[in-house]
Short mmCIF file of C-alpha atoms in Angstrom, two decimals:
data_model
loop_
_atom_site.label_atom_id
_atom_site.label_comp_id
_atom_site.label_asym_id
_atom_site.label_seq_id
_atom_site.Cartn_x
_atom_site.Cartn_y
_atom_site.Cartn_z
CA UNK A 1 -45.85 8.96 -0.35
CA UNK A 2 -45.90 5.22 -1.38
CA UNK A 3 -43.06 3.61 -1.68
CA UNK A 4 -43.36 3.62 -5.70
CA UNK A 5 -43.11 7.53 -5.84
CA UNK A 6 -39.92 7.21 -3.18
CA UNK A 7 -38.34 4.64 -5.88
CA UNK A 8 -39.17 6.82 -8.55
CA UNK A 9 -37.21 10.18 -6.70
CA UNK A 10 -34.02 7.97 -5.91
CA UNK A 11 -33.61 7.05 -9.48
CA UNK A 12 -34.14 11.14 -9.98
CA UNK A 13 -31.57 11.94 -7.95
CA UNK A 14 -28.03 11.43 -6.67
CA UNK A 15 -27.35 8.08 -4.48
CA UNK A 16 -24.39 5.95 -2.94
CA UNK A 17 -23.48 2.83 -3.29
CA UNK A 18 -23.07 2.56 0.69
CA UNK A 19 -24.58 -0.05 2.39
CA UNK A 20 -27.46 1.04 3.83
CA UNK A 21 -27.77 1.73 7.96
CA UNK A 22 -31.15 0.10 9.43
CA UNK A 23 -30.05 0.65 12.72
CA UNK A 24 -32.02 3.97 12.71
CA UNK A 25 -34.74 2.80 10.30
CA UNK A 26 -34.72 3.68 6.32
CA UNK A 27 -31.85 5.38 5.29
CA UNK A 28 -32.44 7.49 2.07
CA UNK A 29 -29.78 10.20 -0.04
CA UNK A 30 -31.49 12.78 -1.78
CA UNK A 31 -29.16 15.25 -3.72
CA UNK A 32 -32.18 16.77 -5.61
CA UNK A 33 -32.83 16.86 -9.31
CA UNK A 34 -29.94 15.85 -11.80
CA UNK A 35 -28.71 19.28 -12.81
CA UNK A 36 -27.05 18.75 -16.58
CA UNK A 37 -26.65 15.66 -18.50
CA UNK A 38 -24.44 17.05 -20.60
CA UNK A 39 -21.38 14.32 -20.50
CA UNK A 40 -18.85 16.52 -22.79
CA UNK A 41 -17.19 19.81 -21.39
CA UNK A 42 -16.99 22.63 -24.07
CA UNK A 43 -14.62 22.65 -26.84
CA UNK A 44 -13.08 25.68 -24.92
CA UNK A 45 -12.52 23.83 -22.28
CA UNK A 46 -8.12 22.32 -21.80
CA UNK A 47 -7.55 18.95 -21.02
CA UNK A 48 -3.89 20.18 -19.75
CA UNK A 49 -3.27 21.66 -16.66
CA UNK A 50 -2.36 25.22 -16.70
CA UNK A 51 1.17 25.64 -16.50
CA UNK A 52 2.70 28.74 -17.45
CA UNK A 53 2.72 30.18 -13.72
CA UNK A 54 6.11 31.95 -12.78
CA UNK A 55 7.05 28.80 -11.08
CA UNK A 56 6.38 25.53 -11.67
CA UNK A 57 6.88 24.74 -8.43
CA UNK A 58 8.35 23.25 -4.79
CA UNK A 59 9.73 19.29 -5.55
CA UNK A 60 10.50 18.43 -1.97
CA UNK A 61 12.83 15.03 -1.42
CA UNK A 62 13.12 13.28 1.83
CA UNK A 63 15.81 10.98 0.99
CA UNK A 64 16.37 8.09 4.19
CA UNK A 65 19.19 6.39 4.69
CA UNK A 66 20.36 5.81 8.03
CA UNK A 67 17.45 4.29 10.57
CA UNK A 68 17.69 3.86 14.42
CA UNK A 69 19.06 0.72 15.45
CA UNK A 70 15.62 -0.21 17.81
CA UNK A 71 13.58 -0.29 14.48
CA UNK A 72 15.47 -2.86 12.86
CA UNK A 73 15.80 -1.32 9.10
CA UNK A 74 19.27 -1.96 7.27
CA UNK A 75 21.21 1.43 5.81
CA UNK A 76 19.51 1.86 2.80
CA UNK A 77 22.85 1.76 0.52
CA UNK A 78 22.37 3.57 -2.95
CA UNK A 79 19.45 5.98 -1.87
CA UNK A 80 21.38 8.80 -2.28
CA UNK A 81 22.36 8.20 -5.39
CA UNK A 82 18.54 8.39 -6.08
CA UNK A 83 18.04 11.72 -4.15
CA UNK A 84 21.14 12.96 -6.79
CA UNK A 85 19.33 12.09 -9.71
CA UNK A 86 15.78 13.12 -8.61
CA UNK A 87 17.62 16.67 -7.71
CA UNK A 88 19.22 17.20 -11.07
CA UNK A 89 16.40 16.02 -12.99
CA UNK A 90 13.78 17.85 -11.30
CA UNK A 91 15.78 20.94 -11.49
CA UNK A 92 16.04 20.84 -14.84
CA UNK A 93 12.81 21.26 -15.08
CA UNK A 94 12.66 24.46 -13.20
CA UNK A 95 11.52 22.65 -10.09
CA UNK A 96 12.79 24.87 -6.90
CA UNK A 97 14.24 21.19 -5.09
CA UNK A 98 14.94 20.76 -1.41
CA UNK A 99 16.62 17.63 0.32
CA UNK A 100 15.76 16.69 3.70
CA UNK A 101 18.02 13.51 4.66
CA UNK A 102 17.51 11.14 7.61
CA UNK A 103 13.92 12.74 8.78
CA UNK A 104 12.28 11.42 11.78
CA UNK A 105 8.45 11.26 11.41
CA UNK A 106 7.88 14.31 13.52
CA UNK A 107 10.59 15.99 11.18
CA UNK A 108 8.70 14.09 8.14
CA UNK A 109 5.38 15.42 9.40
CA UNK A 110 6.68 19.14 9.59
CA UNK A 111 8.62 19.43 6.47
CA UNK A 112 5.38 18.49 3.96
CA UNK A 113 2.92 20.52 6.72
CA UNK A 114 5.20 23.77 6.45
CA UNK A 115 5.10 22.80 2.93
CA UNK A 116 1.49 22.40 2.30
CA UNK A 117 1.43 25.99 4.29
CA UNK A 118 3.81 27.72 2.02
CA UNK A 119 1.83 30.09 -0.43
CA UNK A 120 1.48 28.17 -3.74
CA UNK A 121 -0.83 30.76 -5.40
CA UNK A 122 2.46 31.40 -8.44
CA UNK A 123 3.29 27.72 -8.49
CA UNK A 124 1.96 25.43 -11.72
CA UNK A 125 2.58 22.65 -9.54
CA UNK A 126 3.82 20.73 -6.73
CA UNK A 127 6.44 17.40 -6.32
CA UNK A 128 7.40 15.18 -3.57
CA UNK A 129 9.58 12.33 -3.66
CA UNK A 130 9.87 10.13 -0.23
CA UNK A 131 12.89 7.75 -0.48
CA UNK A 132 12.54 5.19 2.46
CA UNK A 133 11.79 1.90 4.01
CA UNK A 134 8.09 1.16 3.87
CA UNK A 135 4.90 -1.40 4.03
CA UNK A 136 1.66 -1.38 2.59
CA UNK A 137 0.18 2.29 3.28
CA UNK A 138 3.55 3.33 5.49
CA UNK A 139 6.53 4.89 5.10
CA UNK A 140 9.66 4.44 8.00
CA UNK A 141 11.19 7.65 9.54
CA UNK A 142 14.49 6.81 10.77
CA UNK A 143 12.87 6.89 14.52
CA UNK A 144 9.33 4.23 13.05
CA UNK A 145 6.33 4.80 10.98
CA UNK A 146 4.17 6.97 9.56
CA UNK A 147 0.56 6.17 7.28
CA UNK A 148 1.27 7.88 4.13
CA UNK A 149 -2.23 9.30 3.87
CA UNK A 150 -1.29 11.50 7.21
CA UNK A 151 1.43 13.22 4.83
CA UNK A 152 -0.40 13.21 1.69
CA UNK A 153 -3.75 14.50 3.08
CA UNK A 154 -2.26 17.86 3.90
CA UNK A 155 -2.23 19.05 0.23
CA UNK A 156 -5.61 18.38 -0.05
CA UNK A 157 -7.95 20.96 -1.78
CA UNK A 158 -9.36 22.08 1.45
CA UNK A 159 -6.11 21.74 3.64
CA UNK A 160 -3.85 23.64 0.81
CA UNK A 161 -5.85 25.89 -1.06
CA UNK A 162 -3.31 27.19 -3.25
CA UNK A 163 -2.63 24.41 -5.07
CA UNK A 164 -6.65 23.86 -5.62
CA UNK A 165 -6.67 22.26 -9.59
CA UNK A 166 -3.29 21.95 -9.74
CA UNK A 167 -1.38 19.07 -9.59
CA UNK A 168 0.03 17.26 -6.64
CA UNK A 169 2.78 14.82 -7.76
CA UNK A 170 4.03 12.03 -5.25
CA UNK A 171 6.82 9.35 -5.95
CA UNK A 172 7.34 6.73 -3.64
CA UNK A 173 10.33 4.71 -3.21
CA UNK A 174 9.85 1.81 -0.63
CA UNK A 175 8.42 -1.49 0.07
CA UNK A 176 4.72 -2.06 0.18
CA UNK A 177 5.37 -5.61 1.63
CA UNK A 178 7.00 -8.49 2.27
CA UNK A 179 5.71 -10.64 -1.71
CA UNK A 180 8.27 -11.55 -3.79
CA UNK A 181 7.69 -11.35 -7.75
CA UNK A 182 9.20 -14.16 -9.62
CA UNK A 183 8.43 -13.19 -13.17
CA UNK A 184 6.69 -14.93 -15.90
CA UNK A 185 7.73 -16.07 -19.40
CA UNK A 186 5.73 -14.26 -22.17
CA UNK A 187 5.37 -14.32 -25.96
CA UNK A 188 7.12 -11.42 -27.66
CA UNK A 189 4.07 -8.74 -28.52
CA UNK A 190 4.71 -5.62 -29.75
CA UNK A 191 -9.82 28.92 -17.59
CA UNK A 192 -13.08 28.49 -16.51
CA UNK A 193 -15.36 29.67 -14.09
CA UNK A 194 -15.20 28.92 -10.25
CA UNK A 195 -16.53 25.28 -9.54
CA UNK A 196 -16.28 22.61 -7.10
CA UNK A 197 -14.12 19.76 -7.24
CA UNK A 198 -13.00 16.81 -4.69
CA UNK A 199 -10.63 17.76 -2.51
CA UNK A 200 -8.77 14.16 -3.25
CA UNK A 201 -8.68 15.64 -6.95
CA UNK A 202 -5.24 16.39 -9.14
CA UNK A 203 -3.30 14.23 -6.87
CA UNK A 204 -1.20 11.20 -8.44
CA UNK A 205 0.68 8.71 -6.24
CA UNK A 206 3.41 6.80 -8.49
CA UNK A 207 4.72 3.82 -6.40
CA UNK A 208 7.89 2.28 -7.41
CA UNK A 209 6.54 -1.43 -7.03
CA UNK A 210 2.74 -2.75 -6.88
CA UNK A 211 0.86 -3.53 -3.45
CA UNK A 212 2.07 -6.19 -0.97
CA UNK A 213 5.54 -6.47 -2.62
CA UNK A 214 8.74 -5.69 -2.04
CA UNK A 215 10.58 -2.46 -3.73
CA UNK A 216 14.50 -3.16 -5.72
CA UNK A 217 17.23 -1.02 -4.40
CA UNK A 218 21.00 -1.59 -6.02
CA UNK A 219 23.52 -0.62 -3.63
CA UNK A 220 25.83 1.29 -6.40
CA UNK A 221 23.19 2.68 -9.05
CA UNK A 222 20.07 3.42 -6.41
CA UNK A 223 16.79 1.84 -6.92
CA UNK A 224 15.19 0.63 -10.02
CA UNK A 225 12.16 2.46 -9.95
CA UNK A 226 14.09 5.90 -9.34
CA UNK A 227 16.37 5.07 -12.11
CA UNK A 228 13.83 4.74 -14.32
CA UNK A 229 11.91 7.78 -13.74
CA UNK A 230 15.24 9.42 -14.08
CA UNK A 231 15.75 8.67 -17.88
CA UNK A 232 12.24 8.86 -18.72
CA UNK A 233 11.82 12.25 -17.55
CA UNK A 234 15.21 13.12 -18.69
CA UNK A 235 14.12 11.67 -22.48
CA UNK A 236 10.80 12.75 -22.32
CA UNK A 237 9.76 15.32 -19.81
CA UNK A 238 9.65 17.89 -22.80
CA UNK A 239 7.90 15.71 -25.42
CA UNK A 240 5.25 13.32 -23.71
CA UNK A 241 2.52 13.78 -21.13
CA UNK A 242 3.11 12.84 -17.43
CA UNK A 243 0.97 9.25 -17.82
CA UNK A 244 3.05 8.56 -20.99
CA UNK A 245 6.23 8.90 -19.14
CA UNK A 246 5.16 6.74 -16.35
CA UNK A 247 4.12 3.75 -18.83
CA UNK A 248 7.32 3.82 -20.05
CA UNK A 249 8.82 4.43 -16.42
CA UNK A 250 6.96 0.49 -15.70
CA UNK A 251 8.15 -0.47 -18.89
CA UNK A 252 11.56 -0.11 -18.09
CA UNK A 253 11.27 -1.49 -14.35
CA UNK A 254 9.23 -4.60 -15.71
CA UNK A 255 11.46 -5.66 -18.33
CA UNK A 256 14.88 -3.85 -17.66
CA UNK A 257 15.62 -5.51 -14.20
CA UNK A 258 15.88 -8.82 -12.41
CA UNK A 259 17.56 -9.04 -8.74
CA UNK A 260 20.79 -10.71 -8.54
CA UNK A 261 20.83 -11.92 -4.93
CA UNK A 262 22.66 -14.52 -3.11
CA UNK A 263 20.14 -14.91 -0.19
CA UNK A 264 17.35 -17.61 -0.94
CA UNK A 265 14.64 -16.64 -2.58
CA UNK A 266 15.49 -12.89 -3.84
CA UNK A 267 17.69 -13.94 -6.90
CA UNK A 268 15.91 -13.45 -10.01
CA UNK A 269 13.25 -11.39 -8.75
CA UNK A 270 10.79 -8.89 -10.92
CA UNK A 271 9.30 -5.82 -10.27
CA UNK A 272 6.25 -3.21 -11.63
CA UNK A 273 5.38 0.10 -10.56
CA UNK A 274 2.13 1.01 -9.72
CA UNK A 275 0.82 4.49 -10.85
CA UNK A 276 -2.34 5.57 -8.94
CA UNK A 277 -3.84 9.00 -10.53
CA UNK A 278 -6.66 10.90 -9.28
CA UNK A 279 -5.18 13.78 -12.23
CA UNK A 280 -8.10 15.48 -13.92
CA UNK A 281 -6.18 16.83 -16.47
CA UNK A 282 -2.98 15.97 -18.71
CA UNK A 283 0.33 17.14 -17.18
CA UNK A 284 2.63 18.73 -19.70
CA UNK A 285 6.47 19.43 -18.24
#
């Protein structure tokens, strides 16, 4: 076949954008013929997830406070105030809500496995909220660290197939890093048949402050990210979609709050949430 006719069947077909491995000669992906090219989904078809199940569902809270002394993390004052509010506002949504405070990572690790085990088949939906100390891609047990992807990746599609399409709700509450965000002055401005999806699909990962940065905690009225989702859900969880809440939820963060500190460098700090959605469909309380 000449190497025309090979060009001509790539562009055909289905390809990454990988780099290519020569260290066992030509590399080529061939996923066969482009099936449809139809870019629109029926008018039958919902944008909204499906939630009229009998439940709609598990919201599990692992709510930190109190750390070993070898790791070197400060009582995180105020947290439970967050757990509180999470609780009552989640169960007024008909969420069944658990609390599990001062985890280790082992205890971490088998709270969200049982979890992801747990028979999810009546369940519209499911919600975790992890309330700790953290850095980029980790959250702290009270005994060290964990990746967040190790507790995440269990509700996968093909890890947790009852909750397959539906969606997988996570809220995190700690640091991502060490940065400091000092603000800037701005100008005032106003069902279908059986089919295959990714099993990294209907997940969304709402992080209370953007990569690298630190995460705002008051002492007395709990963090400023978990405040916020607090009264947006409680104003809006009935009225707006989930994406629409969690604009408003970095609206409020970004413009709401500023650190009053007396050590250098924190006072008169910012802060923005970072919403990361993998949701294929809009999620109506």
């Amino acid at each position: 076949m000449s190497s025309v006719e090979e060009k001509e069947m790539e562009e055909q077909g289905d390809c990454t954008d990988a780099k290519p491995d020569k260290s066992q000669g030509p590399q080529k992906v061939s996923a066969g013929p482009q099936s449809s090219q139809v870019d629109a989904k029926p008018n039958s078809y919902s944008y909204k997830y499906k939630m009229d199940y009998p439940n709609i569902g598990q919201c599990i809270i692992v709510n930190n406070k109190n750390f070993d002394r070898r790791t070197g993390m400060n009582v995180r004052n105020g947290t439970d105030v967050d757990a509180g509010n999470v609780m009552k506002v989640f169960g007024k949504l008909g969420y069944k809500v658990k609390v599990y405070n001062d985890q280790t990572v082992d205890q971490i690790k088998q709270v969200l496995f049982a979890a992801s085990r747990d028979d999810h088949s009546q369940s519209a939906s499911f919600v975790c909220v992890l309330l700790s100390h953290g850095d980029e891609g980790i959250l702290f047990g009270t005994d060290g660290s964990v990746e967040l992807k190790a507790l995440t990746s269990l509700f996968r599609g093909d890890r947790c197939t009852t909750l397959v399409g539906k969606p997988k709700l996570f809220f995190i509450q700690a640091c991502r890093g060490t940065d400091l965000d000092g603000g800037i002055e701005t100008d005032s401005v106003d069902d279908r048949a059986p089919e295959k999806i990714p099993v990294e699909a209907d997940f969304l990962y709402a992080y209370s402050t953007a990569p690298g940065y630190y995460s705002w905690r008051n002492t007395m009225t709990g963090s400023w990210f978990i405040q916020s989702l607090c009264e947006m859900i409680t104003r809006f969880g009935k009225e707006l979609e989930l994406m629409q809440i969690m604009t408003r939820v970095n609206h409020k963060v970004a413009l709401d709050f500023e650190s009053a500190s007396n050590l250098p460098g924190f006072d008169a700090r910012k802060q923005i949430p970072c919403i990361v959605s993998m949701l294929t469909k809009e999620v109506y309380f």
